[in-house]
Coordinates of C-alpha atoms in Angstrom, one line a residue:
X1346 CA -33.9 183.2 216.1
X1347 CA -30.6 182.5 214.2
X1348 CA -28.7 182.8 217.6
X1349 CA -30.7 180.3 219.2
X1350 CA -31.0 177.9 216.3
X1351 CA -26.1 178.4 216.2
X1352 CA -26.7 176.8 219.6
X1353 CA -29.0 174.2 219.3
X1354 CA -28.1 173.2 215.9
X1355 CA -24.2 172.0 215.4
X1356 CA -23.5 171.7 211.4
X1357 CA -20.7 173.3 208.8
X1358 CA -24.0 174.6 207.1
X1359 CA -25.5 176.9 210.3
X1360 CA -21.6 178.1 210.4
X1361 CA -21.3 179.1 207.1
X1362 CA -24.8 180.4 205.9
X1363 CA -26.7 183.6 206.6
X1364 CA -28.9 184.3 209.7
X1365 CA -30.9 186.3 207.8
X1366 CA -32.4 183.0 206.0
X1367 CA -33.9 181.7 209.3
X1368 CA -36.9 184.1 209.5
X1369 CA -40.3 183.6 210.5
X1370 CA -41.2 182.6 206.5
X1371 CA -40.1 179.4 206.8
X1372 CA -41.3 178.6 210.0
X1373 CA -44.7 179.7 208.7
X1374 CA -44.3 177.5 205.5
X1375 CA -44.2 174.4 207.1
X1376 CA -46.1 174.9 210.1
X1377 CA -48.8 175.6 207.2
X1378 CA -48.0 172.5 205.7
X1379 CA -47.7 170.2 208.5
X1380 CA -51.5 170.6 209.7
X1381 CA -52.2 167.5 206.9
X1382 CA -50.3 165.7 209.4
X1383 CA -52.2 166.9 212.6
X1384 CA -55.1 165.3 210.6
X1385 CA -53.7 162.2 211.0
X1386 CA -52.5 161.8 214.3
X1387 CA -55.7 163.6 215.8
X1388 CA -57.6 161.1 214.1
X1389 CA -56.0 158.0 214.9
X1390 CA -56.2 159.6 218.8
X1391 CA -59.8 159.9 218.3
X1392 CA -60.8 156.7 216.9
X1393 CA -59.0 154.8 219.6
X1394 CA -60.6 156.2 222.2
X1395 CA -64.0 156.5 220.7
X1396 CA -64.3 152.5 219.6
X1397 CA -63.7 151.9 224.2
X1398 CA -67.1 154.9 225.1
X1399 CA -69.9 152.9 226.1
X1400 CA -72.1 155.1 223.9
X1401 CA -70.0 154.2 220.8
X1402 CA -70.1 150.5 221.7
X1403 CA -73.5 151.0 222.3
X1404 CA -74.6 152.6 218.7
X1405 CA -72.4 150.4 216.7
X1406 CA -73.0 147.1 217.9
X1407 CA -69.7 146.3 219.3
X1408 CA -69.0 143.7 222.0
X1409 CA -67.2 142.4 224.6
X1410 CA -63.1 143.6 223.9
X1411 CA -61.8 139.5 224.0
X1412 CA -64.6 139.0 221.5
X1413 CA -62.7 137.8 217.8
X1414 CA -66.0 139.2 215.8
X1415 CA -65.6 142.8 218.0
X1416 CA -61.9 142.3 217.2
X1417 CA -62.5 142.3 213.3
X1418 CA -65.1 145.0 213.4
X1419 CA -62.5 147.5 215.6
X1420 CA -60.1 146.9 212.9
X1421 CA -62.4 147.2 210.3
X1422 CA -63.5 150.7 211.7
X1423 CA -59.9 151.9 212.6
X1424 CA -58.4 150.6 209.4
X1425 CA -60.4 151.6 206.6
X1426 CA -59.0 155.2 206.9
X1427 CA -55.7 153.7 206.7
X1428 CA -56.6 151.8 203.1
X1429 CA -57.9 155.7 201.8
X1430 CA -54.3 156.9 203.1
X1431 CA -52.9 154.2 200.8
X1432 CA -55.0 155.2 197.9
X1433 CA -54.3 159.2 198.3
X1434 CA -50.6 158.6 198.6
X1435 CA -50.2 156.9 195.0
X1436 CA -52.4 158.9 193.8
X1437 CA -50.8 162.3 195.3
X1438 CA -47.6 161.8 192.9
X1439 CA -49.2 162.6 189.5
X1440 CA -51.2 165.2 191.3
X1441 CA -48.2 167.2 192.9
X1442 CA -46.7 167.7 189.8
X1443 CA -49.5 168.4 187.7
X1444 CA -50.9 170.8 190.1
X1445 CA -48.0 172.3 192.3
X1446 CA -47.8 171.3 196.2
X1447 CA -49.6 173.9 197.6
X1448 CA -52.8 173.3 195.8
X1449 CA -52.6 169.7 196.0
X1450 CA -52.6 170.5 200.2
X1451 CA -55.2 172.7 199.7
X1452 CA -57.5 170.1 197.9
X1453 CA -56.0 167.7 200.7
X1454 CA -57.8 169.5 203.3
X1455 CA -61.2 169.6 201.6
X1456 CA -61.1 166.0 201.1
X1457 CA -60.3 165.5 204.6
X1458 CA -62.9 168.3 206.2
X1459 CA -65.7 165.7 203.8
X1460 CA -65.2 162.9 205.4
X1461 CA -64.8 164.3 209.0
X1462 CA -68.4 165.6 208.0
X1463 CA -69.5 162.0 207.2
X1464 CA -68.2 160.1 210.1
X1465 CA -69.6 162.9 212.6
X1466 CA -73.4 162.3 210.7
X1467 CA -72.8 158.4 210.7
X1468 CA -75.0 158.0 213.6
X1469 CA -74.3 154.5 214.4
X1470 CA -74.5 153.2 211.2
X1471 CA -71.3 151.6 209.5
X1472 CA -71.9 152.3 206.0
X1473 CA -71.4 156.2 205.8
X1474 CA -68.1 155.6 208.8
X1475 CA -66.7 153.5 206.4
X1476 CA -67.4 155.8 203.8
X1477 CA -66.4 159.0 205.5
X1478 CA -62.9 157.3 207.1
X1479 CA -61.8 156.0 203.6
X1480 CA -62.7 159.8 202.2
X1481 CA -60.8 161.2 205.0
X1482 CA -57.8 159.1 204.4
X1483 CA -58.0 159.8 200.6
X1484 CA -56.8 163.7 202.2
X1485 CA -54.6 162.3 204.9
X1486 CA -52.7 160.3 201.9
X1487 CA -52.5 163.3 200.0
X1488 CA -51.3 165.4 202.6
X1489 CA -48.3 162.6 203.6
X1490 CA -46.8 162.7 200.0
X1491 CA -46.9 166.9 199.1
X1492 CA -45.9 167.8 203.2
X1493 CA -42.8 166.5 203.3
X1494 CA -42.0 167.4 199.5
X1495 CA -43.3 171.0 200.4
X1496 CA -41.4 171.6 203.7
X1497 CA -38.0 169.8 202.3
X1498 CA -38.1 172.5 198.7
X1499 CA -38.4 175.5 200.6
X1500 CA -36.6 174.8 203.9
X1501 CA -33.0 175.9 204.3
X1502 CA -30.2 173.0 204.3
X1503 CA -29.0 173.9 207.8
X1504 CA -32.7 173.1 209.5
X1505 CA -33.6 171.0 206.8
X1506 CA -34.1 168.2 209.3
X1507 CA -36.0 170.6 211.8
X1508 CA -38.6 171.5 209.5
X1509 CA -38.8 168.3 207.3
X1510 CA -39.8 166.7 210.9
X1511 CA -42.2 169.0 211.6
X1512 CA -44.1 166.4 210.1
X1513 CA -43.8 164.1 212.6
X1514 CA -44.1 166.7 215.7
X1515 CA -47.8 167.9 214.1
X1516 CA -48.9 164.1 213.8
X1517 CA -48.0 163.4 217.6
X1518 CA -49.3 166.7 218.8
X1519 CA -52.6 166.0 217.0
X1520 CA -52.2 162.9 218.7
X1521 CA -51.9 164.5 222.1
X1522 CA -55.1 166.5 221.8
X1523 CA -57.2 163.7 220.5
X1524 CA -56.1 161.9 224.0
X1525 CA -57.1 164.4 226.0
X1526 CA -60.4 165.0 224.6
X1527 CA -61.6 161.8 224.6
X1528 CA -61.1 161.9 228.5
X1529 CA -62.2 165.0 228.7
X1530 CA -65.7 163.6 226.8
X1531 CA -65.7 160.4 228.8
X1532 CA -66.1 162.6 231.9
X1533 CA -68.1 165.6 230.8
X1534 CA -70.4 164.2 228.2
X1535 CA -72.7 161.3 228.4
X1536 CA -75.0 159.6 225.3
X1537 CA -74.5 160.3 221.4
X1538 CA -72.4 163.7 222.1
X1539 CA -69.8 161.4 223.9
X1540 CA -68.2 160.3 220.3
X1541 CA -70.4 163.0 218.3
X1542 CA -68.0 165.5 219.2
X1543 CA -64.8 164.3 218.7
X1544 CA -65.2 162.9 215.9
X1545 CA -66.3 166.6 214.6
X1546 CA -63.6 168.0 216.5
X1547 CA -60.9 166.4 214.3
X1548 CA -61.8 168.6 211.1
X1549 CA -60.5 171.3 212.7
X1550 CA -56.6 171.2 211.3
X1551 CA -57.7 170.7 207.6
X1552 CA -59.6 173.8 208.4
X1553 CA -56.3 175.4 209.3
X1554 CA -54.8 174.0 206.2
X1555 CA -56.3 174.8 203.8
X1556 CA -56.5 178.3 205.1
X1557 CA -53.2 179.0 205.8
X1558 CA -52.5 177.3 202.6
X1559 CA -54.4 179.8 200.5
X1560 CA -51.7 182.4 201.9
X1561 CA -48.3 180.9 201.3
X1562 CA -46.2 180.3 198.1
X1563 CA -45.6 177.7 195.8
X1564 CA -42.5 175.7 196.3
X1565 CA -39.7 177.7 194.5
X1566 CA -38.0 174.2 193.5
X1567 CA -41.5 173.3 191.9
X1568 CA -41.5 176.9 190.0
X1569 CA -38.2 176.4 188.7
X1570 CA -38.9 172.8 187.2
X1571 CA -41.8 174.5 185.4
X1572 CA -39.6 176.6 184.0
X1573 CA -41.2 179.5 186.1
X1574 CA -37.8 181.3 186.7
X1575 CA -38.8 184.8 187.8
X1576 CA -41.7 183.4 189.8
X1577 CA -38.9 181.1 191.7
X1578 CA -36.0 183.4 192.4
X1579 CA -39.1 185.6 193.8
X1580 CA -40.3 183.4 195.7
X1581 CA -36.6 181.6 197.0
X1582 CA -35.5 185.7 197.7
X1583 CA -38.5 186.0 199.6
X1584 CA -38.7 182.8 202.1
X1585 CA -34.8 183.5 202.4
X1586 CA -34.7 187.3 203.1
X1587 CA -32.1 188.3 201.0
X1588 CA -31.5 190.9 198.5
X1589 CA -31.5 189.3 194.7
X1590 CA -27.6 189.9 194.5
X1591 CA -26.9 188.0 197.4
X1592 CA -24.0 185.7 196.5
X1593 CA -26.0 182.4 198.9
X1594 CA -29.2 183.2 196.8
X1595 CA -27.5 183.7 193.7
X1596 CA -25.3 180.1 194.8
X1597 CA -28.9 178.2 195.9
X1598 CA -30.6 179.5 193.1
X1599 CA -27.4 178.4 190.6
X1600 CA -27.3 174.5 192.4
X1601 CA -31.6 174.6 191.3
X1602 CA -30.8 175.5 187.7
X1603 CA -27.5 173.1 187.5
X1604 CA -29.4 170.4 188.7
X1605 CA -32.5 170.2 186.4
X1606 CA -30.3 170.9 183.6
X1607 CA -28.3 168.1 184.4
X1608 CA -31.1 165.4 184.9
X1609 CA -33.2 167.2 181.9
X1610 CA -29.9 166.3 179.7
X1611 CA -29.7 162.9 181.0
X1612 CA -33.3 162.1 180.6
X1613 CA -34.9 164.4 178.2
X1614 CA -38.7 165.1 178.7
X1615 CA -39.5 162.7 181.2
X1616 CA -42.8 160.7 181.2
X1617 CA -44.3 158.5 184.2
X1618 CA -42.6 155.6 182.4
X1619 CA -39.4 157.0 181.7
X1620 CA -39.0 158.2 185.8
X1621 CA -40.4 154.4 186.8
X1622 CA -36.7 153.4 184.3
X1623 CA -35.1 155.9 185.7
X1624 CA -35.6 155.0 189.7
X1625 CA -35.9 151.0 189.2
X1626 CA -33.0 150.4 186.5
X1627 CA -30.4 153.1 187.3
X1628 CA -28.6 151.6 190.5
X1629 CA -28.5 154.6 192.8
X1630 CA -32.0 155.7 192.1
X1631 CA -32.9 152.0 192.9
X1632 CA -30.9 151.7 195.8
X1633 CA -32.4 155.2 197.5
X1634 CA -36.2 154.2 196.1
X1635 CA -35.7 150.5 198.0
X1636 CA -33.6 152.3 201.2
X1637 CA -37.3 154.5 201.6
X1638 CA -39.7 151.6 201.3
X1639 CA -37.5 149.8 204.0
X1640 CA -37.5 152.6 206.0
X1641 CA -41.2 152.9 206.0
X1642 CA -41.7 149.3 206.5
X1643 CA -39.6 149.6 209.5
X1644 CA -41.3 152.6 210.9
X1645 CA -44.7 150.5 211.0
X1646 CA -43.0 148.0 212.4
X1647 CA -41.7 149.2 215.7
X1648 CA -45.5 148.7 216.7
X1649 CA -45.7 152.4 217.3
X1650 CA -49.1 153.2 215.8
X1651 CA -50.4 150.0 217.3
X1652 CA -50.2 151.6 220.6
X1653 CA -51.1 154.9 219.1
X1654 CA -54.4 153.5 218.5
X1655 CA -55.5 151.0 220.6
X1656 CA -53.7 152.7 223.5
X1657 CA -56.2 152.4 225.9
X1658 CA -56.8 148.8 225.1
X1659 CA -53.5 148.5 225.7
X1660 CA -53.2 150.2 229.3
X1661 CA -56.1 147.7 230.2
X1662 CA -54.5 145.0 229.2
X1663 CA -51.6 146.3 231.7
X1664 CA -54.1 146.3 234.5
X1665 CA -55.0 150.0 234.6
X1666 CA -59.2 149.5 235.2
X1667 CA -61.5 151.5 233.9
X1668 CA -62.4 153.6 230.6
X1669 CA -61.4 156.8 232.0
X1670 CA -58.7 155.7 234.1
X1671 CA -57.3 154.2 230.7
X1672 CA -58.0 157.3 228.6
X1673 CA -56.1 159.6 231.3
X1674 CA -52.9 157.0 230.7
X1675 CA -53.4 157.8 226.9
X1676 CA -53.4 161.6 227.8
X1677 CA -50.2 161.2 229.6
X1678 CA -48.5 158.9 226.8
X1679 CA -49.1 162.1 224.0
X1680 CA -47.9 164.3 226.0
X1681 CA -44.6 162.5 226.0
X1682 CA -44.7 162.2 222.7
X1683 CA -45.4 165.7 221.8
X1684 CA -42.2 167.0 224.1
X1685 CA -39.8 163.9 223.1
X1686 CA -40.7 164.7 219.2
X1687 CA -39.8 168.3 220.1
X1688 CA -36.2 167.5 221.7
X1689 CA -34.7 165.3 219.0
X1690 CA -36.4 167.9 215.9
X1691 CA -34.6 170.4 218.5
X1692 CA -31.2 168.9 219.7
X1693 CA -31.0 165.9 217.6
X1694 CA -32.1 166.1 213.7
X1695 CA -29.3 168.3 212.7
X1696 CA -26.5 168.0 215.5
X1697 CA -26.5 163.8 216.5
X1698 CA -27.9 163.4 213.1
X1699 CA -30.4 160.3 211.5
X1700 CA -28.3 157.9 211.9
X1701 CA -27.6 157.9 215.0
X1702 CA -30.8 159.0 216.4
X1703 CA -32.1 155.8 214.3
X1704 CA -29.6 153.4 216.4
X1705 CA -30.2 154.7 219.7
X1706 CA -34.3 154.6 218.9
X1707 CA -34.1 151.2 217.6
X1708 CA -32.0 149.8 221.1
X1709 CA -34.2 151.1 223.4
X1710 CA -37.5 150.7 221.7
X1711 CA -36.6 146.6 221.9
X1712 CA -36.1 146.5 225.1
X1713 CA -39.6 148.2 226.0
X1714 CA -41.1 145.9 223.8
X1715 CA -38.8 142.5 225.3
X1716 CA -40.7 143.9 228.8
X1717 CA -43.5 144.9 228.2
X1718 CA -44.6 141.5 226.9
X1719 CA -42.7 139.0 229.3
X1720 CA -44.0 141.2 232.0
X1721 CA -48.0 140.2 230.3
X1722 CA -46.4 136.3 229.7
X1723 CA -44.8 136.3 233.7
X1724 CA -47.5 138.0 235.9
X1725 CA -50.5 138.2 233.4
X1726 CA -52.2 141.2 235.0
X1727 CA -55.3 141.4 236.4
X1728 CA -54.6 138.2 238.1
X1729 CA -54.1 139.7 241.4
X1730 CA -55.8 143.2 242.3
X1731 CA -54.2 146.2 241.7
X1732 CA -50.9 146.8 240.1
X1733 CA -47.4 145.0 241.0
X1734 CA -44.4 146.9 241.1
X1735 CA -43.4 145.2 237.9
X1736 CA -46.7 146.1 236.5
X1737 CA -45.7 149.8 236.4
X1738 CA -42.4 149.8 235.4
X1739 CA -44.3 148.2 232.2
X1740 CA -46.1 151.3 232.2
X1741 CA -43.5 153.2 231.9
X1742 CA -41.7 151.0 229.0
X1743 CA -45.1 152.4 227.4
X1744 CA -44.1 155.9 227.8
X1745 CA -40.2 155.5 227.1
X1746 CA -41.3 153.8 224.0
X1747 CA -42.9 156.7 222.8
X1748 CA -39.9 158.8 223.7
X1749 CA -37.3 156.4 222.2
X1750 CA -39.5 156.2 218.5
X1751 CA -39.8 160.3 218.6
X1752 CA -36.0 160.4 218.7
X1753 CA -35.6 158.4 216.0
X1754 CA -38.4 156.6 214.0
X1755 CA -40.8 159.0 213.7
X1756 CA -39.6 162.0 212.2
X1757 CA -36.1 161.1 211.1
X1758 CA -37.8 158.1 208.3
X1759 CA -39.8 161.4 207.0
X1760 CA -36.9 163.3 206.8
X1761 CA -34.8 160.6 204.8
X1762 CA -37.5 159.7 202.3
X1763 CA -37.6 163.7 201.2
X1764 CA -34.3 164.5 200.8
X1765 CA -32.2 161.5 199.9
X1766 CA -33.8 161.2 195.6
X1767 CA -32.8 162.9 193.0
X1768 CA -34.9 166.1 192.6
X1769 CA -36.9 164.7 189.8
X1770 CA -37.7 161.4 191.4
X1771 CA -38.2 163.3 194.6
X1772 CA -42.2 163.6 194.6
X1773 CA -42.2 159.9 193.2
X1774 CA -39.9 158.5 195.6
X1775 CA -42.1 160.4 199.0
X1776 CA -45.4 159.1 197.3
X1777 CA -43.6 155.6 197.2
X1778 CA -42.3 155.9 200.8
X1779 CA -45.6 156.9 202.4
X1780 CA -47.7 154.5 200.5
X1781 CA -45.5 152.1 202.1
X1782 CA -46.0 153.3 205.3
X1783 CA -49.5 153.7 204.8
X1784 CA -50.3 149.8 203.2
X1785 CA -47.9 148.8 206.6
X1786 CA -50.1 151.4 209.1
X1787 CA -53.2 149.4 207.7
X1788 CA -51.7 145.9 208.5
X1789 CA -51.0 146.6 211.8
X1790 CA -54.0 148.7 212.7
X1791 CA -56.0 146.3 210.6
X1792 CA -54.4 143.2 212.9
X1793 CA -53.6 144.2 215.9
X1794 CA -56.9 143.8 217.8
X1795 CA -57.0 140.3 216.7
X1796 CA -53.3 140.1 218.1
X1797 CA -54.3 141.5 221.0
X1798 CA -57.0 139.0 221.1
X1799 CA -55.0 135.7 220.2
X1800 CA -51.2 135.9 220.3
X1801 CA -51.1 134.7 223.8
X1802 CA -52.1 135.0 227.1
X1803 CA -53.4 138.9 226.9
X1804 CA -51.5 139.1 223.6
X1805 CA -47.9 138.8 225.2
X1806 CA -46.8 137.6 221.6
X1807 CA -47.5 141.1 220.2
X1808 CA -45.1 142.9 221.9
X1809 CA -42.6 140.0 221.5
X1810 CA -43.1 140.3 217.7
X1811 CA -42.2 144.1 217.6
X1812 CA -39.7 143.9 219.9
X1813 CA -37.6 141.5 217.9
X1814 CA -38.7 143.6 214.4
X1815 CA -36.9 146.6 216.8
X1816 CA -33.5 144.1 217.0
X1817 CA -33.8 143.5 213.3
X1818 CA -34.1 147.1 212.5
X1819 CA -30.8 148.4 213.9
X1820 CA -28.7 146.0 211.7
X1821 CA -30.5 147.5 208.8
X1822 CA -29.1 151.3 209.8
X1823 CA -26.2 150.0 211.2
X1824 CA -25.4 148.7 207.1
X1825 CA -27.1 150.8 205.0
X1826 CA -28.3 153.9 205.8
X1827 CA -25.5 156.9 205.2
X1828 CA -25.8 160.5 207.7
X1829 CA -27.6 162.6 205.9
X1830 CA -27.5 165.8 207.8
X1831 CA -25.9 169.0 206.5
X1832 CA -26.0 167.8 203.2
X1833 CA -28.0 170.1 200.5
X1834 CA -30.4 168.8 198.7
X1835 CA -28.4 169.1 195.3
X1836 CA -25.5 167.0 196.6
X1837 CA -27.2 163.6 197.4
X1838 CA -26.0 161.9 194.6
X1839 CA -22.5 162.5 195.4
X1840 CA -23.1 161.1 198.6
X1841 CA -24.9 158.0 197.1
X1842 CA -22.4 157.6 195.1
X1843 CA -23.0 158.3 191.2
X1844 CA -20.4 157.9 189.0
X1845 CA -18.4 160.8 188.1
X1846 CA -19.2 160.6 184.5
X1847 CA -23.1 160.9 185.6
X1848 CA -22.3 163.9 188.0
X1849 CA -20.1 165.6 185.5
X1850 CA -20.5 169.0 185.7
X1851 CA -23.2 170.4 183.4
X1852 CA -21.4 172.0 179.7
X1853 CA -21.4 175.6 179.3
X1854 CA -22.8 176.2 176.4
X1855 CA -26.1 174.2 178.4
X1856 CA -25.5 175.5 181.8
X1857 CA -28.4 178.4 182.3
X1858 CA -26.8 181.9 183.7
X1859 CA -29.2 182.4 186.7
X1860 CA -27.4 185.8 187.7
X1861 CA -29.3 187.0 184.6
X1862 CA -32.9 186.2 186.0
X1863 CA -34.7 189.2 186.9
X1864 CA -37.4 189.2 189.8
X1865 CA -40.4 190.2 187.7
X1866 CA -44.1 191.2 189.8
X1867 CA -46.7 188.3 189.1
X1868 CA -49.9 189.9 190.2
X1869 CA -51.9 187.7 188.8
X1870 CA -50.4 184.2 190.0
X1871 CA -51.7 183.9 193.6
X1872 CA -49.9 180.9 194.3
X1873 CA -47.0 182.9 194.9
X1874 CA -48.0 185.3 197.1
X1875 CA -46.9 184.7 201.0
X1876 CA -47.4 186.4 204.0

């Protein structure tokens, strides 16, 4: 594995670093992790596609698609899981490090496996979907906050990026399936069963999470701020593969000790009050905390889960006729999705770096959207039968959309937010960041089908809208946001720039000797025991 990752992966840290670090542990780790974010791509699949099945439309009540009272009640449905996301990610801060990370994404799962149950036993009434959507986003929240916390604390620096946007990768593979079962029902199926079982369906990677959950570690950074030291150089020689005397254990495991003692003796025993002072009046901390709310804002903004949603609203409203013609479209946009995401995690993340990958994504995402919507405005389709030439090339701004926000948008804004704070602000700072992205996710998901419905002919104004949020967004990278990539976890506030006085090396007589921590057996803390 570490041969293949020296050639995909060009940084100073895969030269330098040990290839015995990149075993199958951390691969496992956040794999394990990243099925909270499955949850939430397979269900935004699923609910786009079940809101257009005649049997769904049937059962609730829903209208014609042009309708503004069927408008509101689509984004009521689609939304409400969106406003439970909100809600789990504020609350998934106090949680995480109360309760570790990997409990906090096995209580995640459960929350998300009870509302799963509620929607599938809704039976066409809206109280218990509402009910059962909020519930499931109250997991998905969770899961948005601890993942990326999780992934980026055990993960080494080298493939940091890799793993951290794992995240993303899950989300748009969940995606993917959710597509291709709602064809595959819209062909096969007929009546109740036609939205019964895929909305079941979608409880199937919280299963997997919180199973494979129960059998991996704690985070070794989490350990260590617990002041769980044997547990954590166990755990970090573990995931790492290396013998306790290793001098890049013995250096990683140093940076984790230097660095709490040095925040611990800038901020003493910290309280939720005295972190809020700490990230809001100390500049850098302020500057990182606002750089991952933009970010977030931004990501929502491209208009990506708009189409992610409502995609086969939107293939109709390119011309393509017909539920299951529309659905088979969907099927084919996740599956570029799913191998785009893969590429840039692959050949991009840690080699062209976030940056960059952010510049490029933001370019060509504006010009898909700049098409897409003069082409609706210009030759308003369905006005002549069939599709014009012009008509598909619109089609495929759909699908290079997808690929130009997997290369940059999607995972890299994941993969910023959990590594650029402080380590003590770091659980804060990802709760703040995906609240963000989850108050934005419901704005759009919650507007759109009234865009749809009212920005212009079709809703050619939609795409206009994005398009120019798209132009906006590469000025903001092009100023503010620094490369990331290569760059431990440990060092980010040299590269924000702290003052040197602030980033003075820790005293002596302070600075704990971590050469002199002994690996100790815990048998009776399972939350340390991996596979």
């Amino acid at each position: 594995m570490s041969s293949v990752l020296r050639y995909i992966v060009k940084n100073e840290a895969m030269k330098t670093d040990p290839k015995e670090i990149y075993g199958w542990r951390v691969y496992l780790l956040a794999c394990s992790a990243c099925f909270g974010a499955m949850s939430f791509g397979w269900d935004s699949g699923v609910i786009g596609g079940v809101i257009n099945l005649e049997a769904f439309i049937e059962a609730y009540g829903l209208g014609s698609k042009d309708d503004v009272a069927t408008a509101n009640l689509q984004g009521n449905i689609v939304s409400v899981l969106q406003a439970g996301c909100f809600v789990g990610a504020l609350v998934a801060y106090p949680l995480t490090d109360a309760f570790g990370r990997k409990y906090c994404l096995m209580g995640a799962a459960l929350f998300t496996l009870s509302g799963v149950a509620m929607q599938s036993a809704a039976s066409g009434h809206l109280e218990p979907m509402y009910i059962g959507r909020f519930v499931s986003g109250l997991g998905v929240g969770v899961s948005s906050v601890v993942n990326p916390v999780y992934v980026s604390e055990n993960a080494p620096r080298a493939i940091r990026g890799l793993l951290t946007g794992m995240y993303q990768q899950f989300i748009v593979i969940g995606g993917m399936i959710a597509f291709w079962g709602n064809y595959a029902v819209s062909v096969h199926l007929s009546g109740p069963k036609q939205y019964i079982v895929p909305l079941a369906v979608q409880g199937l990677p919280a299963l997997l999470l919180f199973g494979l959950m129960a059998v991996c570690n704690e985070s070794p950074r989490y350990l260590a701020r617990k002041d769980r030291w044997e547990e954590a150089k166990a755990v970090l020689m573990r995931i790492r593969n290396l013998s306790p005397d290793h001098p890049y254990l013995q250096d990683e495991f140093q940076e984790i000790a230097d660095q709490l003692d040095h925040e611990r003796r800038l901020m003493g025993d910290a309280t939720f009050w005295s972190l809020q002072k700490e990230m809001w009046l100390v500049a850098t901390n302020r500057k990182r905390a606002l750089l991952s709310i933009i970010l977030m804002i931004c990501q929502q903004m491209t208009g990506t889960n708009a189409i992610n949603t409502y995609a086969p609203q939107i293939f109709n409203n390119l011309g393509i006729t017909g539920t299951s013609n529309s659905l088979l479209s969907t099927g084919v946009y996740g599956i570029v999705k799913v191998v785009s995401c893969a590429l840039f995690l692959l050949f991009m993340a840690d080699t062209l770096g976030r940056r960059r990958s952010l510049l490029v994504s933001s370019v060509g995402q504006a010009f898909c959207m700049f098409y897409i919507g003069l082409y609706v405005r210009i030759w308003v389709p369905g006005s002549t039968p069939g599709v014009p030439p012009a008509g598909y090339f619109a089609l495929v701004c759909v699908y290079v959309f997808a690929a130009f926000f997997q290369f940059g948008w999607g995972p890299a804004c994941w993969i910023l937010v959990a590594e650029i704070p402080a380590a003590r602000l770091r659980p804060m700072n990802v709760a703040l960041g995906a609240a963000t992205q989850w108050l934005f996710n419901f704005v759009v998901a919650r507007s759109l089908p009234n865009m749809l419905a009212t920005a212009g002919t079709r809703g050619y104004g939609t795409y206009l809208i994005f398009g120019s949020f798209c132009v906006c967004m590469f000025f903001f990278v092009w100023f503010f946001i620094p490369e990331t990539k290569g760059v431990s976890l440990e060092h980010m506030d040299e590269l924000f720039g702290v003052p040197p006085e602030e980033r003075a090396e820790v005293p002596e007589d302070s600075k704990r000797d971590m050469s002199k921590v002994e690996i100790e057996e815990h048998s009776n803390r399972s939350d340390n025991r991996s596979v």
